[in-house]
GROMACS .gro file of C-alpha atoms in nm:
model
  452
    1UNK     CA    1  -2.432  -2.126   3.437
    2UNK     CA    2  -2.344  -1.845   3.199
    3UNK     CA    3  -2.187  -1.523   3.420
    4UNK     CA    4  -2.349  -1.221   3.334
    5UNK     CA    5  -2.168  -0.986   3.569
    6UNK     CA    6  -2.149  -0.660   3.359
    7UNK     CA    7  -1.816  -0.594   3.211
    8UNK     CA    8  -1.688  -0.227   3.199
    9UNK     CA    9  -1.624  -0.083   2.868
   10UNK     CA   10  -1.337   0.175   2.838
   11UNK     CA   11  -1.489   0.513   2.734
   12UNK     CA   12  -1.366   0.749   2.486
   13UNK     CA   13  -1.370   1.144   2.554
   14UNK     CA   14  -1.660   1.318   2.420
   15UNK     CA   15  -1.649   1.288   2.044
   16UNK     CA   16  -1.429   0.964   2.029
   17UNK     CA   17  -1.548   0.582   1.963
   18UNK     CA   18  -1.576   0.339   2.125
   19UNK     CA   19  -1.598  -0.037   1.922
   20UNK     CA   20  -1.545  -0.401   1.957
   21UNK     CA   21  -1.293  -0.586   1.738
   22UNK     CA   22  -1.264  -0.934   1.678
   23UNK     CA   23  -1.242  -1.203   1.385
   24UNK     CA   24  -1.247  -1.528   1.291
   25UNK     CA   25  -1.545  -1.744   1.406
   26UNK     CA   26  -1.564  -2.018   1.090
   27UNK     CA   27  -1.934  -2.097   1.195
   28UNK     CA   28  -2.271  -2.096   1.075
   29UNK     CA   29  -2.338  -2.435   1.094
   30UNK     CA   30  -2.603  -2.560   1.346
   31UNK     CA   31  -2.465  -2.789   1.651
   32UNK     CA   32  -2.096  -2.787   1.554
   33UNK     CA   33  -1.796  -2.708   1.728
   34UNK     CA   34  -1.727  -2.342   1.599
   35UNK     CA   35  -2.108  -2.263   1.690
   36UNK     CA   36  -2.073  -2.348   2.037
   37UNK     CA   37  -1.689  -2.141   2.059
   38UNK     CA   38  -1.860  -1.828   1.912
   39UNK     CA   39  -2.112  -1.804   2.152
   40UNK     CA   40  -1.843  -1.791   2.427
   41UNK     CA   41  -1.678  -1.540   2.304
   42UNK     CA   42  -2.057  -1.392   2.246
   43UNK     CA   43  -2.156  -1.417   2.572
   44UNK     CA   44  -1.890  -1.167   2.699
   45UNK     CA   45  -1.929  -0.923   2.459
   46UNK     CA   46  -2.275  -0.918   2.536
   47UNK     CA   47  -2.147  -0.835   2.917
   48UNK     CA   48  -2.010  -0.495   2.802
   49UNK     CA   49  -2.172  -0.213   3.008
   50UNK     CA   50  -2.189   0.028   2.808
   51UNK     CA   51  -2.271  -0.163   2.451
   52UNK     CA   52  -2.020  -0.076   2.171
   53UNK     CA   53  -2.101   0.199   1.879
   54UNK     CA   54  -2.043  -0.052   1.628
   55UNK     CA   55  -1.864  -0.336   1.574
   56UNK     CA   56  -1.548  -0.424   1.331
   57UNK     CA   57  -1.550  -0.817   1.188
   58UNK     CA   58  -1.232  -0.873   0.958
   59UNK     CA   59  -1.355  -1.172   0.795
   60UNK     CA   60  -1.388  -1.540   0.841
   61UNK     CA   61  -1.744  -1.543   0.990
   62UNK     CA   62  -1.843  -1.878   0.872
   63UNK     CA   63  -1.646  -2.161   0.762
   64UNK     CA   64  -1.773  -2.183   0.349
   65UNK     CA   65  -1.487  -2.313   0.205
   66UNK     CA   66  -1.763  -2.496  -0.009
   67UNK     CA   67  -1.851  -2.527  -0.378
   68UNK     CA   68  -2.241  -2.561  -0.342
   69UNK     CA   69  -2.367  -2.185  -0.319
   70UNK     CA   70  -2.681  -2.288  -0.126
   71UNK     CA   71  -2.496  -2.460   0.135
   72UNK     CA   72  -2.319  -2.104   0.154
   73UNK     CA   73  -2.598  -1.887   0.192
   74UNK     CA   74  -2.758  -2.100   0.440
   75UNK     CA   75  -2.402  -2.080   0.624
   76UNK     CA   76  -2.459  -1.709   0.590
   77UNK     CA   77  -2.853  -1.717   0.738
   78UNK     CA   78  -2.754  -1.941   1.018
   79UNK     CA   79  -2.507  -1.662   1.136
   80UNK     CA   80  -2.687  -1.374   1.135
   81UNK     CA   81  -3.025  -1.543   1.152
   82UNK     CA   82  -2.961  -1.712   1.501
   83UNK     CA   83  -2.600  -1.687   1.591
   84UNK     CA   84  -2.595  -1.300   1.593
   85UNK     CA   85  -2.969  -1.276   1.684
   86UNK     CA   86  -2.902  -1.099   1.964
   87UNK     CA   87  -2.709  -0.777   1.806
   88UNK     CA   88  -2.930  -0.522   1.716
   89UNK     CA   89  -2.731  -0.411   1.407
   90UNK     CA   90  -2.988  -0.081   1.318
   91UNK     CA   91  -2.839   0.078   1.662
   92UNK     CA   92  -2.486  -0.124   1.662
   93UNK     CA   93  -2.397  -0.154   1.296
   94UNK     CA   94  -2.156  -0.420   1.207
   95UNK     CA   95  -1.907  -0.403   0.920
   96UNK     CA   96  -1.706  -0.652   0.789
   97UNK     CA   97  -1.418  -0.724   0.555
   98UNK     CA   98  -1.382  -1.012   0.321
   99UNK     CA   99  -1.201  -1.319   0.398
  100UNK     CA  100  -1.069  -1.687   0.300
  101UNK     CA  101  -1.349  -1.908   0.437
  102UNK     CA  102  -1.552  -1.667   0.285
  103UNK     CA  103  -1.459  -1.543  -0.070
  104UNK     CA  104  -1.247  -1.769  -0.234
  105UNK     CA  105  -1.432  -1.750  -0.557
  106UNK     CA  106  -1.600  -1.566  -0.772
  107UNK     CA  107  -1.927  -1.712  -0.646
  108UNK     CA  108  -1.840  -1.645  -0.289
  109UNK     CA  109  -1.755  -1.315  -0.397
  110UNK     CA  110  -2.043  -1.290  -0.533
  111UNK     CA  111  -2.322  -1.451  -0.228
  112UNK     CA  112  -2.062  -1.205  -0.018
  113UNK     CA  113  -2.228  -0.902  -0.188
  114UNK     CA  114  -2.554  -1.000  -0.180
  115UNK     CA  115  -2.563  -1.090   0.168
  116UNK     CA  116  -2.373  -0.834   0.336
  117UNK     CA  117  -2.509  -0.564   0.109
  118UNK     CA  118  -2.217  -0.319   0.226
  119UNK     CA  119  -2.151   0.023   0.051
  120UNK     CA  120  -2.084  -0.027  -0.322
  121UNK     CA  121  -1.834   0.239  -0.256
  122UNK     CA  122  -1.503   0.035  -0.378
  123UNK     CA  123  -1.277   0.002  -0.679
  124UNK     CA  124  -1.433  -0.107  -0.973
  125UNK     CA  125  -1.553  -0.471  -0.992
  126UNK     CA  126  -1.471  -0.485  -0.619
  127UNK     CA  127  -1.797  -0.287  -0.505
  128UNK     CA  128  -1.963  -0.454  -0.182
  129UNK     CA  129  -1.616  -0.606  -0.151
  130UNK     CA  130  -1.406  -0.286  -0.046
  131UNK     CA  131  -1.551   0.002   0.100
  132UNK     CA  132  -1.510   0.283   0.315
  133UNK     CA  133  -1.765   0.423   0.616
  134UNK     CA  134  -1.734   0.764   0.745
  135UNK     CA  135  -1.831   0.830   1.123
  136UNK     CA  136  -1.808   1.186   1.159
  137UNK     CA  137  -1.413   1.245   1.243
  138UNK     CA  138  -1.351   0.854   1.177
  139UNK     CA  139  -1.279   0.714   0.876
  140UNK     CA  140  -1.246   0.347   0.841
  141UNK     CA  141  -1.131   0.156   0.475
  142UNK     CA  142  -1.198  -0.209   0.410
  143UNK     CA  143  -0.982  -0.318   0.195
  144UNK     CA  144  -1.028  -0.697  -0.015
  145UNK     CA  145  -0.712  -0.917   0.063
  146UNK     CA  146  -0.792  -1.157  -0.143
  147UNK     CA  147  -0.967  -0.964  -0.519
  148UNK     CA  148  -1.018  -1.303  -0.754
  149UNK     CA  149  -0.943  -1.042  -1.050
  150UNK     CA  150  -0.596  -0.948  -0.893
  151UNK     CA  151  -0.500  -1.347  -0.826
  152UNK     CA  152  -0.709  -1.474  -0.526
  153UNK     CA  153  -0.595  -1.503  -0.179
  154UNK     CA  154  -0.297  -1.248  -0.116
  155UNK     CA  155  -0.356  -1.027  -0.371
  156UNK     CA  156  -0.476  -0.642  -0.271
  157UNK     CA  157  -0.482  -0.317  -0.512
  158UNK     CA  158  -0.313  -0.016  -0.371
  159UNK     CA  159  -0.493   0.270  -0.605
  160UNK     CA  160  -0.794   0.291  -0.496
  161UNK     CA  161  -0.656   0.261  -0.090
  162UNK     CA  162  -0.439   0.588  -0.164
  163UNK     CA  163  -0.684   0.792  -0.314
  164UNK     CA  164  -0.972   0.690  -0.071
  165UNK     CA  165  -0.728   0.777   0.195
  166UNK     CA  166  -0.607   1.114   0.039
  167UNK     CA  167  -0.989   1.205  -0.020
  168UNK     CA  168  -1.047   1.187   0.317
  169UNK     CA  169  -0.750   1.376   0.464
  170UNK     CA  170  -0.965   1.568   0.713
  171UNK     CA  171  -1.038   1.257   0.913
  172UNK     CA  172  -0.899   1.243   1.279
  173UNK     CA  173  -0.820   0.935   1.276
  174UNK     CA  174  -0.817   0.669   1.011
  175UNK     CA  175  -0.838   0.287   1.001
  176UNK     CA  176  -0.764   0.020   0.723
  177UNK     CA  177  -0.884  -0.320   0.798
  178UNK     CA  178  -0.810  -0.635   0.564
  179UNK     CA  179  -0.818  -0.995   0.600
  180UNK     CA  180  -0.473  -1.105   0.620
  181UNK     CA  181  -0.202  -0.928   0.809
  182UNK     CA  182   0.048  -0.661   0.636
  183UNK     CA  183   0.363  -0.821   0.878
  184UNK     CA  184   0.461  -1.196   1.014
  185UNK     CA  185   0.241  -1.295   1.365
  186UNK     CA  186   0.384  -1.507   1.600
  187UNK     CA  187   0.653  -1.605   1.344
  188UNK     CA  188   0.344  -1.766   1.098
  189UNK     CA  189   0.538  -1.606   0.788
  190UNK     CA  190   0.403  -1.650   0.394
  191UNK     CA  191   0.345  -1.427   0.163
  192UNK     CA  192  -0.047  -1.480  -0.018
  193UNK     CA  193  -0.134  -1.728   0.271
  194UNK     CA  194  -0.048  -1.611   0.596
  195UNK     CA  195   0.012  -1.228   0.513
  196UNK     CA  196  -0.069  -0.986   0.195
  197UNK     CA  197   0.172  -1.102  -0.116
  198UNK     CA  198   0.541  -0.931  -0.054
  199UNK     CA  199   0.501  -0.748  -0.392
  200UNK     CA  200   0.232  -0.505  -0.221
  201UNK     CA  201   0.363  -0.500   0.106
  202UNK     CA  202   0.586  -0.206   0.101
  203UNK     CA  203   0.341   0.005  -0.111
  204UNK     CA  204   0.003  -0.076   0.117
  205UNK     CA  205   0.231   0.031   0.419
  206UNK     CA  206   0.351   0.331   0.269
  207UNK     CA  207   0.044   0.420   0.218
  208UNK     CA  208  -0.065   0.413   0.560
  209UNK     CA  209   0.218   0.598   0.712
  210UNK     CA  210   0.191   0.880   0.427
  211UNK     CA  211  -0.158   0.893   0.502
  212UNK     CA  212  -0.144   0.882   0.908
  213UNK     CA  213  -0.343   0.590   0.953
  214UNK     CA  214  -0.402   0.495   1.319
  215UNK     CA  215  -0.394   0.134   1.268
  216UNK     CA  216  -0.456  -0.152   1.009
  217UNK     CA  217  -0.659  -0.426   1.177
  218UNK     CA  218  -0.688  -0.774   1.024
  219UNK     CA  219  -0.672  -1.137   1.182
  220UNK     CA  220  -0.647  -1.476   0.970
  221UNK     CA  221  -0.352  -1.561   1.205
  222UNK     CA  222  -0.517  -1.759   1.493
  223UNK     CA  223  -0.404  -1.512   1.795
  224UNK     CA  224  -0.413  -1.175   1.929
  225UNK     CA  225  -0.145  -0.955   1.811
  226UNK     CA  226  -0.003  -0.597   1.797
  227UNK     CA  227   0.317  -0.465   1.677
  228UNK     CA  228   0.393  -0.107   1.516
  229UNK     CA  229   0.588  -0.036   1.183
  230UNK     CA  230   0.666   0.314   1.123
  231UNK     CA  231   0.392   0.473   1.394
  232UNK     CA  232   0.108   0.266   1.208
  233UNK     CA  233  -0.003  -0.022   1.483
  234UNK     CA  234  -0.065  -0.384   1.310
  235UNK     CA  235  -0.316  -0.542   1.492
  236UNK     CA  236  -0.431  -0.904   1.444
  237UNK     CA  237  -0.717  -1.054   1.643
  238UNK     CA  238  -0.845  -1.358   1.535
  239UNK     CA  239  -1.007  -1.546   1.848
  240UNK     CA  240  -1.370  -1.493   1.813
  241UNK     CA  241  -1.477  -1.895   1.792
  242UNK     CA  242  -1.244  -2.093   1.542
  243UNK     CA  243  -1.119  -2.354   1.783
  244UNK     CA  244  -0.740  -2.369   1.673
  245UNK     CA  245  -0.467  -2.172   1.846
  246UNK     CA  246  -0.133  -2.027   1.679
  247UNK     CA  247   0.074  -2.146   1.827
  248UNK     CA  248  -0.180  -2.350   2.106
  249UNK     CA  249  -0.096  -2.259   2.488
  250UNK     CA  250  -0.030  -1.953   2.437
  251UNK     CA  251  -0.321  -1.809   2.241
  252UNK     CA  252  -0.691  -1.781   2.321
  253UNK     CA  253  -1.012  -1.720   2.228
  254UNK     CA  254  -1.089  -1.319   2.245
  255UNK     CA  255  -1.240  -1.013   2.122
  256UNK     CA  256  -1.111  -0.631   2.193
  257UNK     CA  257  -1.292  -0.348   2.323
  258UNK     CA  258  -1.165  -0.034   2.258
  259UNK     CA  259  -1.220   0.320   2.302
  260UNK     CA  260  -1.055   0.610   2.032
  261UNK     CA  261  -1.044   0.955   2.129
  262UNK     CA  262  -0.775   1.289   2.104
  263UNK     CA  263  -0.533   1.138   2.340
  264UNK     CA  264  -0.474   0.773   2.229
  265UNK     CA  265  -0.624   0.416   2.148
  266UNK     CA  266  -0.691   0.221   2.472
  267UNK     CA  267  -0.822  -0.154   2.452
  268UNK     CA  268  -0.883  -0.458   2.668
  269UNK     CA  269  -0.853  -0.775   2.536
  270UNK     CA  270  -1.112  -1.008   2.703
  271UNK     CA  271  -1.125  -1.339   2.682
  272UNK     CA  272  -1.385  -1.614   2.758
  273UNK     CA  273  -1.415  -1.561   3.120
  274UNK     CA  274  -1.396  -1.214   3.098
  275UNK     CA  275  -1.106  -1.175   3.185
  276UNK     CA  276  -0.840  -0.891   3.082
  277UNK     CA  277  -0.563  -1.088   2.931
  278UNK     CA  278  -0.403  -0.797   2.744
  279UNK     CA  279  -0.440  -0.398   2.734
  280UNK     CA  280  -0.265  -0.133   2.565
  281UNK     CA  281  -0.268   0.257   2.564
  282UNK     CA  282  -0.124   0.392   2.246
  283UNK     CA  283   0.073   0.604   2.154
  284UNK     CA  284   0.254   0.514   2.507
  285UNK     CA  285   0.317   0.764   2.823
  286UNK     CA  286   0.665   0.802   2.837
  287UNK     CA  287   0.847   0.909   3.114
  288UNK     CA  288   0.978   1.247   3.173
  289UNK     CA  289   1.297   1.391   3.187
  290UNK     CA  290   1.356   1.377   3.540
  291UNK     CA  291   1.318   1.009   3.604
  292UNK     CA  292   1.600   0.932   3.370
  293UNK     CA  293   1.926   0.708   3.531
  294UNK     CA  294   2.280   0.732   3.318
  295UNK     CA  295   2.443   0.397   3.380
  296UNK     CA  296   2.790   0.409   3.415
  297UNK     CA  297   3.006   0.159   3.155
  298UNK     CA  298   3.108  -0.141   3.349
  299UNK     CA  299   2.875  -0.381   3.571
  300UNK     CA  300   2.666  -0.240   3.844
  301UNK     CA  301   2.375  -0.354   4.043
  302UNK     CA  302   2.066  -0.302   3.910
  303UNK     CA  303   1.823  -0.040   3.947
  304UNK     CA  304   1.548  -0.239   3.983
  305UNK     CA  305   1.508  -0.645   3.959
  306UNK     CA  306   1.242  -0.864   3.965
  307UNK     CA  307   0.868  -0.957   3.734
  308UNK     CA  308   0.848  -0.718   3.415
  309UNK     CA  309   0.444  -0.818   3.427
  310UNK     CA  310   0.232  -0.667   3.115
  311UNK     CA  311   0.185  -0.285   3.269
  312UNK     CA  312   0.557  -0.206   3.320
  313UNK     CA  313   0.728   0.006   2.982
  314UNK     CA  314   1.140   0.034   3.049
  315UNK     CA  315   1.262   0.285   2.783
  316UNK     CA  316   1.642   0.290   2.691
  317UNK     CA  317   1.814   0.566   2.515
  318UNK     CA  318   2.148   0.477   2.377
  319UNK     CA  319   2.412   0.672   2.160
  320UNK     CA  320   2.748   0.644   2.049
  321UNK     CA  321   2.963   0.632   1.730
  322UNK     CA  322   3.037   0.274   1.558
  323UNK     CA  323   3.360   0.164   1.508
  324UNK     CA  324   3.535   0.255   1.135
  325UNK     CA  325   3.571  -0.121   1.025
  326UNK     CA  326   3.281  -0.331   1.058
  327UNK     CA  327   3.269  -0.576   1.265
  328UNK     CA  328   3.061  -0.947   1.234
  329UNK     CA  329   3.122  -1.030   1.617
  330UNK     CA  330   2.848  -1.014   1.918
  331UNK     CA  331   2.922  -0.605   2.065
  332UNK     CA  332   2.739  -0.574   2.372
  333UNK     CA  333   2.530  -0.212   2.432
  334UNK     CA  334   2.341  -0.360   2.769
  335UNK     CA  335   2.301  -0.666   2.960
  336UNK     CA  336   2.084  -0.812   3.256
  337UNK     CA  337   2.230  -1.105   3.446
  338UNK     CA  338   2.243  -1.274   3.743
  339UNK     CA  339   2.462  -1.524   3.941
  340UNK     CA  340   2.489  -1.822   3.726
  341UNK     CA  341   2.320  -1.872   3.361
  342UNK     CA  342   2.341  -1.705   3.062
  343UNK     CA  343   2.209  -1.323   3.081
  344UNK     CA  344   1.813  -1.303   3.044
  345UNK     CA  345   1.823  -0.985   2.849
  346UNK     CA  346   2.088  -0.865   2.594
  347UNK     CA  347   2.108  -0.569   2.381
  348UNK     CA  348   2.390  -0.503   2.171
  349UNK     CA  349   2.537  -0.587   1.777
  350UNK     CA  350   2.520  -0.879   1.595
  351UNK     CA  351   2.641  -1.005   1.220
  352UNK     CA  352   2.857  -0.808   0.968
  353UNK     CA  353   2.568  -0.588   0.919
  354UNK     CA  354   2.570  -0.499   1.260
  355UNK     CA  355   2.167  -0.533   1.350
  356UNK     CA  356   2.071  -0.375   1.736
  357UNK     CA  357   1.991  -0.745   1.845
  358UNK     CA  358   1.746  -0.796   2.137
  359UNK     CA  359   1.833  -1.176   2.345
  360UNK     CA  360   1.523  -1.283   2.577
  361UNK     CA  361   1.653  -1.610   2.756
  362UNK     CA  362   1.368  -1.636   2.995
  363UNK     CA  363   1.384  -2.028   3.068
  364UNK     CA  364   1.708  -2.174   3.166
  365UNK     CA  365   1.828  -2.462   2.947
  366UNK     CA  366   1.572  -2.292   2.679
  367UNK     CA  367   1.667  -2.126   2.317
  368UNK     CA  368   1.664  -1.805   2.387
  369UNK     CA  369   1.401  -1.520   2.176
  370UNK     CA  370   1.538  -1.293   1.900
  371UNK     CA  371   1.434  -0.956   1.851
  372UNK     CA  372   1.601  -0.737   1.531
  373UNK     CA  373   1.592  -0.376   1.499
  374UNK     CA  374   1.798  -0.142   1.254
  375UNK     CA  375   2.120  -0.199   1.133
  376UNK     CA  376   2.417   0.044   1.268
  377UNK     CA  377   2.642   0.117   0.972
  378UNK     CA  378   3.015   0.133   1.010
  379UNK     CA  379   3.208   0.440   1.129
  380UNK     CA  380   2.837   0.640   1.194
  381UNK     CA  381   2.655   0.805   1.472
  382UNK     CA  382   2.360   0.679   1.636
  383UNK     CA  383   2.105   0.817   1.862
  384UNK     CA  384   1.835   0.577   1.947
  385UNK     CA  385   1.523   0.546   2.209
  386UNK     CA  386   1.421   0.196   2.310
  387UNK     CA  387   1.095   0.071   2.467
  388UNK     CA  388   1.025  -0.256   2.650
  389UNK     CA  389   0.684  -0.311   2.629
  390UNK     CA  390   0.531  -0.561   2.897
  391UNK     CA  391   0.238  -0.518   2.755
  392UNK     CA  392   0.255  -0.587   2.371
  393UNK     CA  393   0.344  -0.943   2.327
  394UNK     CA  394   0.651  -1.021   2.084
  395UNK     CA  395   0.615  -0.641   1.934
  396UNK     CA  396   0.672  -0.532   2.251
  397UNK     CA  397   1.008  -0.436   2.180
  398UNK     CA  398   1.034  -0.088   1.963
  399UNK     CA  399   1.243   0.197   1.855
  400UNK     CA  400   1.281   0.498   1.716
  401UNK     CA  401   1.553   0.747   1.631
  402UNK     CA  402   1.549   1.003   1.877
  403UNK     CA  403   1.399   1.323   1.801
  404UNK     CA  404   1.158   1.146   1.563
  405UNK     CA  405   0.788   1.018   1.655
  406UNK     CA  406   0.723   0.707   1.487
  407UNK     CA  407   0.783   0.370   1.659
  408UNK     CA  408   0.860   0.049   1.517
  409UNK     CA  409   0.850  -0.303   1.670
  410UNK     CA  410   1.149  -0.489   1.603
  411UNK     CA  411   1.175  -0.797   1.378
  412UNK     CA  412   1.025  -1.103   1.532
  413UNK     CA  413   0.940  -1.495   1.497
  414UNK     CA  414   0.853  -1.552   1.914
  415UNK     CA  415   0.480  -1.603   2.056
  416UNK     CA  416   0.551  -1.438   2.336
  417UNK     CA  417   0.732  -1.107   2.502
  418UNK     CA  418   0.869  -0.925   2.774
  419UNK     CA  419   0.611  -0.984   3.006
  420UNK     CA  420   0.716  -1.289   3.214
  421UNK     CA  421   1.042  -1.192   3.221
  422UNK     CA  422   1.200  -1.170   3.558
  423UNK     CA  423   1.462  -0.890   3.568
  424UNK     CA  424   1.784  -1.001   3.766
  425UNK     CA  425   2.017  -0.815   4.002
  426UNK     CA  426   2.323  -0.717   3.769
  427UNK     CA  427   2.349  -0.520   3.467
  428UNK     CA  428   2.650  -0.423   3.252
  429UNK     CA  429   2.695  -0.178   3.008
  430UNK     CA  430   2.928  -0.161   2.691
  431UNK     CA  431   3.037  -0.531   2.767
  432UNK     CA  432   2.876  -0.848   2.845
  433UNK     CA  433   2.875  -1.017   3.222
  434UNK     CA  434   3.226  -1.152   3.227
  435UNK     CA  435   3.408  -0.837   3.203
  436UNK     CA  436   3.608  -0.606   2.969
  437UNK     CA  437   3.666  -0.892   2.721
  438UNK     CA  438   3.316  -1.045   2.688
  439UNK     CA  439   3.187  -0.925   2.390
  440UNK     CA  440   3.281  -0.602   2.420
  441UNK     CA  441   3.098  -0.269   2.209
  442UNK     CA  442   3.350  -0.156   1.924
  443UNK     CA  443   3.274   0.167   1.866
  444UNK     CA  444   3.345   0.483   2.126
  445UNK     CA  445   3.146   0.721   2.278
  446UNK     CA  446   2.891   0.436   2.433
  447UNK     CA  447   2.619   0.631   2.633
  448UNK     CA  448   2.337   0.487   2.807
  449UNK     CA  449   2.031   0.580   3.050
  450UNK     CA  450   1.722   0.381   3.145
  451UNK     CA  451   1.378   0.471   3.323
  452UNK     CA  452   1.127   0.269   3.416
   0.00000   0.00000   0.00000
């Protein structure tokens, strides 16, 4: 028996939105699989208490792929025509963005358009393809990930993104949503198929930063994800029926509520059951100034030990001056250990470039995670805050230079993050666990704190 125990929808503060996000059904087709895992995920949403003000759908609605344009179209009818039956879409409009199941050709393109019937607002020969909506102080761009006139799948114009953007400067907040993801998810790297082509990469992100976009929301990648570049968030959710995980165990059918308003972006990720799997409030509370601990160099005891679990942030602020010479061999900033075993979590140096190097060893006898943030040239000063994130998967780990505002995740190819890490009982600073010799930090002037 279906539960239909209202769900409680996070509310925004008068004037902000409140929306559902989620992606990826590959269905329209009567009786099959991706039918019956849509309507799961349906089901819930459905259980929201208040309903959302509209809905966001970045592509892959039904699984096309096909060269027969009626067998499209009736894809098409199927899914709005009894699959989303139930949405009244003249109170709770839905808009969507284009996507690989769906236009892979220039005929798909073209049933796309006639179906949808979206604003014809978009570059030229893209109209009905790209578009932009304006809700009051929100201002939300589609953009086409995949333009058959630019090169098919991968391929995204920049132009018409910066100027829509600029024209709209007034907006409070501002959201880009495409197909395919900007940055790597879950370590499923390459470029056209699994994220926008590297050529347009840098540009579509600078764009977004320059213009103070909130957050570019995509999926394509089978999984939830959210990781932050530069104070933009990334985030991917594609769990809204297609029946494949990336990577499977760890993923799960989903779709986000979320509310918008003055004082951040809060969301719930709920999955099948209804159940919260993930949350986020954005841009984070931070601690203040009084809760702050300076850790001694040398090994201590712990301030705190045990779970990390997925509502606990640890910030870091470290500083110190690198050594003259560079130098290719493991330095060690800050390390968690126990009794026996290599160290769970290790922060410190690593290569000739000198990278800030996060090590999650979570499961003994296990490869450990890698997590990559800037590199720390020879002979210079550096001044950086640190977050641990329990609560953002692998981008859960992020940094910024003190002083500065924007936060970026570091570099990642894990599935997973901080949050089932088990903090143990001894910590060292400026060298690793076995003393003044293990892998000790080159440079001088090594200062550390931690709050959390």
């Amino acid at each position: 028996m279906t539960d239909a125990t209202p769900i409680e929808a996070l509310l925004p503060k008068s004037g902000g939105h409140q929306f559902v996000l989620y992606g990826d059904s590959c269905s329209g087709v009567a009786g099959a699989l991706h039918e019956r895992t849509f309507a799961s995920v349906n089901a819930v949403l459905r259980r929201l208490e208040p309903q959302p003000q509209f809905i966001l759908f970045p592509g892959d609605e039904i699984v096309g792929l096909t060269a027969d344009e009626a067998s499209l179209r009736a894809q098409w009818r199927h899914w709005f025509d009894v699959e989303m039956a139930w949405l009244d879409r003249a109170n709770i409009p839905m808009w969507h963005t284009t996507g690989n199941h769906t236009t892979y050709d220039e005929m798909s393109e073209a049933v796309f358009r006639d179906v949808l019937d979206l604003p014809a607002n978009g570059p030229a020969e893209q109209e009905g393809l790209a578009y932009w909506v304006r809700r009051g102080d929100l201002l939300m761009v589609f953009v086409h990930t995949l333009w058959s006139g630019l090169g098919g799948e991968g391929h995204v114009e920049t132009e018409w993104l910066e100027a829509t953007l600029k024209a709209h400067a007034d907006a409070r907040y501002k959201l880009v949503l495409g197909h395919h993801p900007v940055f790597p998810v879950n370590g499923y790297a390459g470029t056209y198929q699994r994220e926008i082509g590297h050529e347009y990469a840098e540009r579509f992100w600078d764009i977004l930063v320059e213009a103070d976009v909130f957050a570019y929301c995509c999926s394509h990648i089978l999984a939830f994800d959210v990781q932050a570049h530069r104070g933009v968030l990334q985030i991917c959710t594609a769990g809204a029926g297609t029946a494949h995980r990336m990577p499977e165990g760890v993923e799960y059918l989903h779709c986000i509520q979320a509310a918008l308003d003055e004082e951040s972006l809060r969301y719930q990720v709920l999955d099948t059951e209804g159940v919260v799997r993930e949350r986020l409030q954005w841009p984070p509370v931070l601690a203040s100034e009084h809760k702050w601990h300076s850790l001694a160099h040398g090994v201590s005891d712990a301030l705190w030990s045990g779970p990390m679990g997925t509502d606990r942030i640890i910030e870091l602020r470290l500083s110190g001056r690198m050594a003259p010479d560079a130098c290719a061999a493991s330095q060690t900033i800050f390390s968690a250990f126990g009794d026996q075993g290599l160290p769970p979590l290790w922060l410190g140096l690593r290569g000739k470039q000198q990278r800030l190097a996060l090590v999650l060893g979570r499961d003994p006898g296990r490869s450990p995670y890698y997590f990559f943030g800037p590199d720390l040239p020879p002979g210079e000063d550096f001044d950086l805050h640190i977050i641990l994130h329990g609560g953002m998967g692998p981008g859960g780990v992020l940094w910024r230079r003190t002083g500065t505002e924007a936060w970026s995740s570091f570099e990642a190819i894990a599935s997973t993050g901080l949050d089932r890490l088990v903090w143990p009982s001894r910590w060292s600073v400026g060298h690793g666990q076995k003393g003044e010799g293990d892998r000790p930090f080159a440079g001088e002037s090594l200062s550390l704190s931690v709050t959390g």
